[in-house]
Tab-separated table of C-alpha atoms in Angstrom:
chain	number	residue	atom	x	y	z
A	7	MET	CA	-15.586	18.751	-23.481
A	8	ALA	CA	-11.842	18.112	-23.535
A	9	ILE	CA	-9.618	15.076	-23.079
A	10	VAL	CA	-6.321	15.418	-21.287
A	11	GLN	CA	-3.497	12.944	-21.079
A	12	VAL	CA	-1.418	13.625	-17.931
A	13	THR	CA	1.839	12.079	-16.673
A	14	THR	CA	3.176	13.146	-13.276
A	15	VAL	CA	6.764	12.068	-12.395
A	16	PRO	CA	8.379	12.720	-9.048
A	17	LEU	CA	12.145	13.155	-9.457
A	18	GLY	CA	14.923	12.431	-6.964
A	19	THR	CA	12.946	10.089	-4.802
A	20	GLY	CA	15.851	7.663	-4.129
A	21	THR	CA	14.000	4.729	-5.740
A	22	THR	CA	12.949	3.643	-9.213
A	23	SER	CA	9.594	2.471	-7.937
A	24	LEU	CA	6.760	5.004	-8.444
A	25	GLY	CA	3.723	2.866	-7.597
A	26	ASP	CA	3.077	4.587	-4.226
A	27	TYR	CA	3.168	7.985	-5.880
A	28	VAL	CA	0.868	6.846	-8.727
A	29	ALA	CA	-1.637	5.472	-6.145
A	30	ALA	CA	-1.555	8.713	-4.225
A	31	VAL	CA	-2.104	10.780	-7.384
A	32	TYR	CA	-4.960	8.373	-8.391
A	33	GLN	CA	-6.786	9.189	-5.211
A	34	VAL	CA	-7.076	12.818	-6.447
A	35	LEU	CA	-9.153	11.471	-9.313
A	36	GLU	CA	-11.311	9.240	-7.155
A	37	GLN	CA	-12.029	12.192	-4.753
A	38	ALA	CA	-12.509	14.851	-7.402
A	39	GLN	CA	-15.653	16.940	-7.034
A	40	GLU	CA	-15.483	17.995	-10.622
A	41	LYS	CA	-17.547	16.095	-13.222
A	42	ILE	CA	-14.735	14.079	-14.881
A	43	LYS	CA	-14.118	10.614	-16.242
A	44	TYR	CA	-10.725	9.067	-16.045
A	45	GLN	CA	-8.770	6.068	-17.173
A	46	LEU	CA	-5.417	4.920	-15.709
A	47	THR	CA	-3.087	3.480	-18.317
A	48	PRO	CA	0.347	1.861	-17.861
A	49	MET	CA	2.105	5.058	-18.875
A	50	SER	CA	-0.266	7.965	-18.107
A	51	THR	CA	-3.844	8.862	-17.129
A	52	ILE	CA	-6.522	10.083	-19.481
A	53	ILE	CA	-9.137	12.514	-18.066
A	54	GLU	CA	-12.260	13.777	-19.780
A	55	GLY	CA	-14.336	16.810	-18.776
A	56	GLU	CA	-14.668	20.524	-19.047
A	57	LEU	CA	-11.305	22.133	-19.631
A	58	GLU	CA	-11.383	24.347	-16.473
A	59	ASP	CA	-12.177	21.292	-14.324
A	60	LEU	CA	-9.375	19.344	-15.939
A	61	PHE	CA	-6.880	22.110	-15.233
A	62	ALA	CA	-7.933	22.179	-11.534
A	63	VAL	CA	-7.632	18.387	-11.275
A	64	VAL	CA	-4.252	18.284	-12.995
A	65	ARG	CA	-2.997	20.994	-10.691
A	66	ARG	CA	-3.917	18.908	-7.647
A	67	MET	CA	-2.333	15.831	-9.169
A	68	HIS	CA	0.893	17.753	-9.708
A	69	GLU	CA	1.038	18.715	-6.015
A	70	VAL	CA	0.683	15.156	-4.684
A	71	PRO	CA	4.311	14.045	-5.078
A	72	PHE	CA	5.453	17.171	-3.285
A	73	ALA	CA	3.151	16.349	-0.413
A	74	ASN	CA	4.729	12.877	-0.330
A	75	GLY	CA	8.289	14.066	-0.045
A	76	ALA	CA	9.386	14.707	-3.647
A	77	MET	CA	11.449	17.864	-4.110
A	78	ARG	CA	10.942	18.017	-7.869
A	79	VAL	CA	7.974	16.948	-10.080
A	80	SER	CA	7.709	16.843	-13.821
A	81	THR	CA	4.119	16.852	-15.159
A	82	SER	CA	3.316	16.602	-18.830
A	83	ILE	CA	-0.055	17.171	-20.302
A	84	THR	CA	-1.537	16.772	-23.785
A	85	ILE	CA	-4.913	18.468	-24.350
A	86	ASP	CA	-7.418	17.436	-27.051
A	87	ASP	CA	-10.015	20.192	-26.999
A	88	ARG	CA	-12.376	19.738	-29.911
A	89	ARG	CA	-15.014	22.462	-30.318
A	90	ASP	CA	-16.888	21.291	-33.432
A	91	LYS	CA	-18.449	18.225	-31.690
A	92	ILE	CA	-18.341	16.450	-28.392
A	93	GLY	CA	-15.528	13.962	-28.193
A	94	THR	CA	-15.158	11.284	-25.610
A	95	MET	CA	-12.492	8.730	-24.746
A	96	GLU	CA	-14.857	5.955	-25.851
A	97	GLN	CA	-15.800	7.755	-29.144
A	98	LYS	CA	-12.120	8.155	-30.098
A	99	VAL	CA	-11.389	4.459	-29.595
A	100	LYS	CA	-14.529	3.398	-31.428
A	101	SER	CA	-13.665	5.649	-34.358
A	102	VAL	CA	-10.370	3.850	-34.763
A	103	GLU	CA	-11.859	0.351	-34.216
A	104	GLN	CA	-14.436	1.047	-36.949
A	105	LYS	CA	-11.618	1.774	-39.384
A	106	LEU	CA	-9.718	-1.456	-38.640
């Protein structure tokens, strides 16, 4: 299981407001057929699942701004793919909280 942080930014939209784009990208997550968990944050989205599934979802997320009129899109991803044990979003947070 992997955890991916993804940020998709449409460029050259003529406005500084991105909420409509974020909402449209979020619909990809809500409609995903892949077995994923996700969490929207103020600056990015965190997705958990099998790596191949995550790549497929991120690809669809990247395409959304183009479908909504953007001519350029910058998507950044960070992958945490741990193979020695199963890691989840919740487990990572709990691990830090236990150390506080």
